[in-house]
Structure formats: structure tokens, C-alpha cells
Short mmCIF file of C-alpha atoms in Angstrom, two decimals:
data_model
loop_
_atom_site.label_atom_id
_atom_site.label_comp_id
_atom_site.label_asym_id
_atom_site.label_seq_id
_atom_site.Cartn_x
_atom_site.Cartn_y
_atom_site.Cartn_z
CA UNK A 19 159.68 76.08 49.68
CA UNK A 20 157.09 75.46 52.42
CA UNK A 21 156.00 78.08 54.94
CA UNK A 22 157.67 76.05 57.70
CA UNK A 23 160.95 75.92 55.80
CA UNK A 24 160.76 79.64 55.04
CA UNK A 25 160.35 80.29 58.76
CA UNK A 26 163.33 78.08 59.63
CA UNK A 27 165.44 79.79 56.97
CA UNK A 28 164.51 83.21 58.34
CA UNK A 29 165.52 82.09 61.85
CA UNK A 30 168.87 80.86 60.57
CA UNK A 31 169.59 84.00 58.56
CA UNK A 32 168.82 86.12 61.62
CA UNK A 33 171.19 83.94 63.64
CA UNK A 34 174.00 84.37 61.11
CA UNK A 35 173.49 88.13 60.94
CA UNK A 36 173.79 88.59 64.70
CA UNK A 37 176.82 86.30 65.11
CA UNK A 38 180.04 87.47 63.51
CA UNK A 39 182.38 84.87 62.07
CA UNK A 40 186.17 84.73 61.84
CA UNK A 41 187.90 84.92 58.48
CA UNK A 42 188.84 81.27 58.76
CA UNK A 43 185.24 80.34 57.91
CA UNK A 44 185.51 81.99 54.50
CA UNK A 45 188.83 80.23 53.91
CA UNK A 46 187.28 76.88 54.87
CA UNK A 47 184.29 77.53 52.63
CA UNK A 48 186.55 78.20 49.65
CA UNK A 49 188.59 75.06 50.35
CA UNK A 50 185.39 73.01 50.46
CA UNK A 51 184.13 74.44 47.16
CA UNK A 52 187.43 73.64 45.45
CA UNK A 53 187.49 70.10 46.90
CA UNK A 54 183.89 69.42 45.82
CA UNK A 55 184.50 70.76 42.31
CA UNK A 56 187.53 68.49 41.92
CA UNK A 57 185.55 65.39 42.90
CA UNK A 58 182.53 66.44 40.85
CA UNK A 59 184.77 66.57 37.79
CA UNK A 60 186.29 63.16 38.60
CA UNK A 61 182.89 61.54 39.27
CA UNK A 62 183.54 60.56 42.88
CA UNK A 63 181.08 60.21 45.73
CA UNK A 64 181.69 62.67 48.57
CA UNK A 65 180.84 62.08 52.23
CA UNK A 66 180.48 65.13 54.46
CA UNK A 67 181.15 64.02 58.04
CA UNK A 68 180.55 66.34 60.99
CA UNK A 69 182.18 65.49 64.30
CA UNK A 70 182.74 66.78 67.84
CA UNK A 71 180.77 69.23 69.97
CA UNK A 72 180.00 72.92 69.59
CA UNK A 73 180.68 75.55 72.22
CA UNK A 74 178.50 78.57 73.03
CA UNK A 75 180.23 81.71 74.38
CA UNK A 76 178.81 83.40 77.48
CA UNK A 77 180.76 86.64 76.96
CA UNK A 78 181.85 88.74 73.99
CA UNK A 79 185.48 88.50 75.09
CA UNK A 80 185.05 84.85 75.88
CA UNK A 81 186.36 83.33 79.07
CA UNK A 82 183.40 81.11 79.88
CA UNK A 83 181.27 79.04 77.56
CA UNK A 84 178.77 76.18 77.46
CA UNK A 85 180.22 73.13 75.76
CA UNK A 86 178.55 70.13 74.16
CA UNK A 87 181.08 67.52 75.14
CA UNK A 88 182.12 65.07 72.45
CA UNK A 89 185.57 63.71 71.71
CA UNK A 90 184.50 63.02 68.13
CA UNK A 91 185.24 59.30 68.11
CA UNK A 92 182.34 58.24 65.88
CA UNK A 93 183.03 60.86 63.23
CA UNK A 94 186.79 60.29 63.14
CA UNK A 95 186.48 56.50 62.95
CA UNK A 96 183.69 56.60 60.38
CA UNK A 97 185.74 58.90 58.15
CA UNK A 98 188.44 56.24 57.83
CA UNK A 99 185.88 53.65 56.77
CA UNK A 100 184.27 55.97 54.20
CA UNK A 101 187.75 56.47 52.73
CA UNK A 102 188.24 52.69 52.59
CA UNK A 103 184.99 52.45 50.61
CA UNK A 104 186.36 54.90 48.04
CA UNK A 105 184.57 58.06 49.12
CA UNK A 106 186.21 61.45 49.21
CA UNK A 107 185.51 62.95 52.63
CA UNK A 108 185.08 66.44 54.02
CA UNK A 109 185.68 66.07 57.75
CA UNK A 110 184.21 69.06 59.63
CA UNK A 111 185.38 68.68 63.21
CA UNK A 112 185.72 70.51 66.50
CA UNK A 113 189.20 71.82 67.10
CA UNK A 114 191.25 69.40 69.23
CA UNK A 115 188.70 66.61 68.92
CA UNK A 116 189.76 63.24 67.52
CA UNK A 117 190.86 63.15 63.90
CA UNK A 118 191.14 60.23 61.47
CA UNK A 119 194.53 58.50 61.50
CA UNK A 120 196.09 60.52 64.33
CA UNK A 121 193.49 58.97 66.66
CA UNK A 122 195.57 55.78 66.53
CA UNK A 123 198.41 57.67 68.20
CA UNK A 124 196.35 59.55 70.79
CA UNK A 125 197.66 57.54 73.75
CA UNK A 126 201.28 58.15 72.83
CA UNK A 127 203.20 61.07 74.27
CA UNK A 128 204.90 62.77 71.35
CA UNK A 129 208.21 63.46 73.06
CA UNK A 130 208.37 59.92 74.45
CA UNK A 131 208.33 58.31 71.01
CA UNK A 132 211.00 60.56 69.50
CA UNK A 133 214.75 60.60 69.93
CA UNK A 134 217.63 62.72 68.72
CA UNK A 135 219.78 61.01 66.14
CA UNK A 136 223.19 62.66 66.53
CA UNK A 137 225.46 62.50 63.54
CA UNK A 138 228.94 61.42 64.53
CA UNK A 139 231.74 63.91 63.78
CA UNK A 140 229.24 66.61 62.92
CA UNK A 141 227.12 69.26 64.52
CA UNK A 142 223.91 68.35 62.69
CA UNK A 143 221.28 66.18 64.39
CA UNK A 144 217.92 64.82 63.31
CA UNK A 145 214.80 63.69 65.11
CA UNK A 146 213.61 60.14 64.51
CA UNK A 147 210.86 57.86 65.82
CA UNK A 148 212.13 55.30 68.32
CA UNK A 149 212.32 51.81 66.83
CA UNK A 150 209.70 50.39 69.22
CA UNK A 151 207.09 52.78 67.83
CA UNK A 152 208.12 52.79 64.16
CA UNK A 153 205.69 50.09 62.90
CA UNK A 154 202.67 51.81 64.45
CA UNK A 155 203.62 55.31 63.32
CA UNK A 156 204.72 54.15 59.86
CA UNK A 157 201.44 52.37 59.14
CA UNK A 158 199.37 55.42 60.12
CA UNK A 159 201.64 57.83 58.26
CA UNK A 160 201.66 55.83 55.02
CA UNK A 161 197.87 55.52 54.99
CA UNK A 162 197.40 59.22 55.73
CA UNK A 163 199.90 60.34 53.09
CA UNK A 164 198.30 58.08 50.47
CA UNK A 165 194.87 59.55 51.18
CA UNK A 166 196.16 63.12 51.05
CA UNK A 167 198.14 62.48 47.86
CA UNK A 168 194.93 61.31 46.18
CA UNK A 169 193.07 64.39 47.50
CA UNK A 170 190.52 62.14 49.18
CA UNK A 171 190.33 64.00 52.50
CA UNK A 172 189.70 67.63 53.45
CA UNK A 173 189.73 68.46 57.15
CA UNK A 174 187.94 71.64 58.26
CA UNK A 175 187.72 72.94 61.81
CA UNK A 176 185.08 74.69 63.91
CA UNK A 177 184.89 75.66 67.56
CA UNK A 178 181.79 77.73 68.20
CA UNK A 179 178.17 76.99 67.37
CA UNK A 180 178.03 79.85 64.86
CA UNK A 181 181.13 78.56 63.04
CA UNK A 182 179.61 75.09 62.82
CA UNK A 183 176.26 76.26 61.47
CA UNK A 184 177.89 78.59 58.94
CA UNK A 185 180.16 75.84 57.58
CA UNK A 186 177.35 73.29 57.64
CA UNK A 187 175.28 75.54 55.40
CA UNK A 188 178.19 76.54 53.15
CA UNK A 189 179.34 72.96 52.60
CA UNK A 190 175.79 71.69 52.07
CA UNK A 191 175.10 74.31 49.40
CA UNK A 192 178.34 73.42 47.64
CA UNK A 193 177.58 69.69 47.86
CA UNK A 194 174.23 70.21 46.13
CA UNK A 195 176.10 70.31 42.80
CA UNK A 196 176.87 66.59 43.25
CA UNK A 197 173.22 65.57 43.35
CA UNK A 198 172.73 62.10 44.83
CA UNK A 199 176.49 61.44 44.94
CA UNK A 200 176.66 63.60 48.08
CA UNK A 201 176.29 61.88 51.46
CA UNK A 202 175.91 63.81 54.73
CA UNK A 203 176.81 61.99 57.95
CA UNK A 204 175.86 64.41 60.70
CA UNK A 205 177.57 63.06 63.82
CA UNK A 206 178.45 66.36 65.53
CA UNK A 207 176.98 67.13 68.98
CA UNK A 208 175.25 70.46 68.38
CA UNK A 209 174.06 72.77 71.15
CA UNK A 210 170.31 73.29 71.50
CA UNK A 211 170.70 76.65 73.26
CA UNK A 212 172.72 79.84 72.87
CA UNK A 213 172.93 83.44 74.08
CA UNK A 214 172.18 86.09 71.42
CA UNK A 215 174.99 88.57 70.93
CA UNK A 216 172.86 91.54 71.98
CA UNK A 217 172.17 89.83 75.34
CA UNK A 218 175.76 88.78 75.94
CA UNK A 219 178.04 90.79 78.27
CA UNK A 220 181.13 92.15 76.54
CA UNK A 221 183.61 91.32 79.28
CA UNK A 222 184.20 88.47 81.72
CA UNK A 223 181.27 87.79 84.04
CA UNK A 224 182.31 88.73 87.57
CA UNK A 225 181.57 86.36 90.45
CA UNK A 226 181.48 89.38 92.78
CA UNK A 227 178.14 90.31 91.20
CA UNK A 228 176.50 87.29 92.84
CA UNK A 229 174.84 84.11 91.52
CA UNK A 230 174.67 83.81 87.75
CA UNK A 231 171.34 83.52 85.99
CA UNK A 232 171.34 82.69 82.31
CA UNK A 233 168.54 83.13 79.79
CA UNK A 234 169.19 80.95 76.76
CA UNK A 235 167.49 81.00 73.36
CA UNK A 236 166.75 77.96 71.23
CA UNK A 237 169.19 77.38 68.39
CA UNK A 238 167.43 77.51 64.99
CA UNK A 239 166.85 74.02 63.63
CA UNK A 240 168.90 73.38 60.50
CA UNK A 241 167.69 69.94 59.39
CA UNK A 242 164.56 71.12 57.57
CA UNK A 243 166.28 73.70 55.35
CA UNK A 244 169.26 71.38 54.87
CA UNK A 245 167.17 68.47 53.59
CA UNK A 246 164.61 70.48 51.64
CA UNK A 247 166.62 73.39 50.26
CA UNK A 248 170.38 73.36 50.74
CA UNK A 249 171.13 69.86 49.46
CA UNK A 250 167.78 68.29 48.47
CA UNK A 251 169.13 65.40 46.38
CA UNK A 252 171.72 64.16 48.87
CA UNK A 253 171.64 61.07 51.08
CA UNK A 254 171.39 62.35 54.65
CA UNK A 255 172.11 60.48 57.89
CA UNK A 256 171.48 61.97 61.32
CA UNK A 257 172.11 60.57 64.80
CA UNK A 258 169.81 60.20 67.79
CA UNK A 259 171.28 59.62 71.25
CA UNK A 260 168.96 58.55 74.06
CA UNK A 261 169.28 57.16 77.58
CA UNK A 262 165.84 55.52 77.71
CA UNK A 263 165.66 52.38 75.50
CA UNK A 264 161.88 52.68 75.18
CA UNK A 265 162.22 56.03 73.40
CA UNK A 266 164.98 55.24 70.92
CA UNK A 267 162.97 53.87 67.99
CA UNK A 268 160.05 56.26 68.36
CA UNK A 269 162.31 59.33 68.60
CA UNK A 270 164.28 58.18 65.56
CA UNK A 271 161.08 57.73 63.54
CA UNK A 272 159.85 61.14 64.66
CA UNK A 273 163.02 62.70 63.28
CA UNK A 274 162.55 60.90 59.95
CA UNK A 275 158.92 62.00 59.72
CA UNK A 276 159.76 65.59 60.61
CA UNK A 277 162.71 66.12 58.29
CA UNK A 278 162.12 63.53 55.55
CA UNK A 279 165.76 62.47 55.26
CA UNK A 280 166.97 58.94 54.65
CA UNK A 281 168.46 57.38 57.81
CA UNK A 282 168.63 57.94 61.56
CA UNK A 283 171.28 56.05 63.51
CA UNK A 284 169.87 55.58 66.99
CA UNK A 285 172.15 54.78 69.90
CA UNK A 286 171.92 54.51 73.67
CA UNK A 287 174.47 56.25 75.84
CA UNK A 288 175.59 53.11 77.68
CA UNK A 289 175.79 50.76 74.69
CA UNK A 290 176.70 53.03 71.77
CA UNK A 291 180.08 51.37 71.19
CA UNK A 292 178.63 47.89 70.72
CA UNK A 293 175.17 48.39 69.20
CA UNK A 294 173.16 50.95 67.25
CA UNK A 295 169.94 50.83 65.28
CA UNK A 296 169.64 52.02 61.69
CA UNK A 297 166.14 53.43 61.19
CA UNK A 298 164.60 54.21 57.81
CA UNK A 299 160.99 54.85 56.87
CA UNK A 300 160.58 51.14 56.05
CA UNK A 301 162.62 49.27 58.67
CA UNK A 302 164.77 49.18 61.78
CA UNK A 303 167.99 47.21 61.61
CA UNK A 304 170.11 46.60 64.70
CA UNK A 305 173.85 46.67 64.11
CA UNK A 306 175.77 44.84 66.83
CA UNK A 307 179.24 43.65 67.72
CA UNK A 308 179.66 40.19 69.21
CA UNK A 309 181.82 39.63 72.28
CA UNK A 310 184.46 38.09 70.02
CA UNK A 311 184.45 41.09 67.70
CA UNK A 312 184.82 43.42 70.67
CA UNK A 313 187.77 41.42 71.98
CA UNK A 314 189.41 41.58 68.54
CA UNK A 315 189.06 45.36 68.44
CA UNK A 316 186.43 45.51 65.70
CA UNK A 317 184.89 48.99 65.57
CA UNK A 318 181.14 49.26 65.21
CA UNK A 319 181.64 52.16 62.79
CA UNK A 320 182.97 49.64 60.25
CA UNK A 321 179.54 47.98 60.21
CA UNK A 322 177.62 51.27 60.33
CA UNK A 323 179.49 52.68 57.34
CA UNK A 324 179.19 49.43 55.35
CA UNK A 325 175.42 49.52 55.78
CA UNK A 326 175.22 53.22 54.94
CA UNK A 327 177.30 52.72 51.79
CA UNK A 328 174.95 49.94 50.61
CA UNK A 329 171.92 52.12 51.27
CA UNK A 330 173.55 55.00 49.41
CA UNK A 331 174.21 52.76 46.39
CA UNK A 332 170.54 51.76 46.26
CA UNK A 333 169.51 55.39 46.72
CA UNK A 334 171.65 56.43 43.75
CA UNK A 335 170.45 53.56 41.54
CA UNK A 336 166.79 54.37 42.23
CA UNK A 337 167.40 57.99 41.26
CA UNK A 338 169.01 57.00 37.96
CA UNK A 339 166.76 57.03 34.88
#
């Protein structure tokens, strides 16, 4: 382990020690270990997809917080395509962000698509989906139930920054047992700043005390220890979002040079739904949707995941003796 990595690990351990975690994190960690062991024994590839944004509390008894906004579209959509390619998937997502399968029903109001089916001459009634919505709901439900029956998908939830970092580390360490069959697709929007617990007020910040001034600390970087120590044999993909087109490639290459992982998916804020660039140490490949594909509802994640899967296959074959 390098001196730099040791320093990053020490920063992270200090962060974990000063930020208490709910019992649900331990439960999620155990579920992930069991899921990974099952797929290790069956010889499957496992994709670990992170999705949605983290929130940083401003008070101990939290009323206010800083939120990294993300609805989790890219992670939720990509998860479905990894499943189609035969991967088992651990989907670590922000609570109430988009989820695979149910995202197809997000614009439907639950109570508007249901109706009471009264049984004639009896007091019993049942709830059914209205006929107009049955095809849409049935297709999603059948696909979801098939995936869950095969134990292909495990959905874990986080809300705060500390929960995310804890589960990221725990899942990465567990995935290391899979060697190069593990794929990490890090699409979550992670906060760069936080307030240490010892500098955080216990109770709600009062507006009567005047203007609020915040002093934020940098969040410890997790990519270096993740790539070099937690899961060193895995295939790792990170994401780079920029607003300036002239910076996109250079910033993506900087991330690759700094952390020595396999792929950076670069995207611009205004065009991220129709084009991205896949950057490796050897090449940059633009992935785009045509106007026709957009009109047909093709999702760019289908192309991103297809390319990632091909790169992962080559990665695994090169590692084989």
C-alpha cells in the first residue's frame, strides 16, 4: 500500500469513527455478503451500481441538510441493462430515487390505476389494476418477479453521505472475493463537503440567531483506496460530469491517471441524455443517440452498458492465464 493510499485510508477511517451509522447499514452489509457469496458459488458476474445523491446533515437532530440532487435515472436504467446482459446486480441507491422497473410507472398515480373489485352477493372485495393500465403494469411486474426469483437483483438503500461511504466500502470489500468478475459502476452523485460531527449543532439551527455561516470540510476521497486496496482486481467505471466541453476529456483522463481504474464515462450537463464519451487510457469513444433513436425512445444507457460489458469481457480474458 502506497503512502498516499495509507493517508486516504486514515482519512476515511477517521470519518467513519466520527459519524455514527444506523443499524440498517449492518443489515445491508450482511445482505450484500450473502448475495455475493451466492453468485460467487454459481460463477456469475456481479455489477455493483451506485445511484442517486447523498445528503449531508447540518444538525445532529437533522432538520436541514445539504443535498446532492440526483433522481438516479442513469443508475436505475443501467441496472436493467446489466440484468439483460446476464449480470447479477447490487443496486445501492438513495432512498426515494428512481429504481429499476418501477421507474416505468413513475408518472402513474397509484390510486388512479387501481379499482375496487366488489364481489357480488358477498362482503369481500379485492383491489385490481384497471384494464387500461394492465399491459404496462403486467410487463414490468413479470420482468421484476423473474429477476427476483432468479436472485439477480439486490437493492440496498442509503440517504446520508456516511451511509453511502460505509456501504460503498463494505460492498467493495465483499466483492473482492469475485476477482475480475466484479464490476463497479459508480454513478452516484457524492457530496464533496460535509460538517464533522463535533462541529455540528445538536438541535435545529435558529434563524433568530442571524445569518448562517457554514464551515465545511472536504469529504475523504474513496477512489484511491477502492481501486488499490478494497477491490483491486475489479473492473471499475466512474463518471465525470462537466458543463464546459473543453474540459471533459482532460478531466476524465486526469481521473484515470490519478486512480488507475479502467473507464471514465464523461458527460456534459446539457447533452448527457443523448451523448457521452467513454474514456480509457488508450482511447476516447463517443457514444451517441441519433435523432431517430431518440424519437423511438432508445435509452443511451443501453449503449453505455453494451460497451462496458464488452470491455469487461476483454478485461477478464486478459487476466485469465
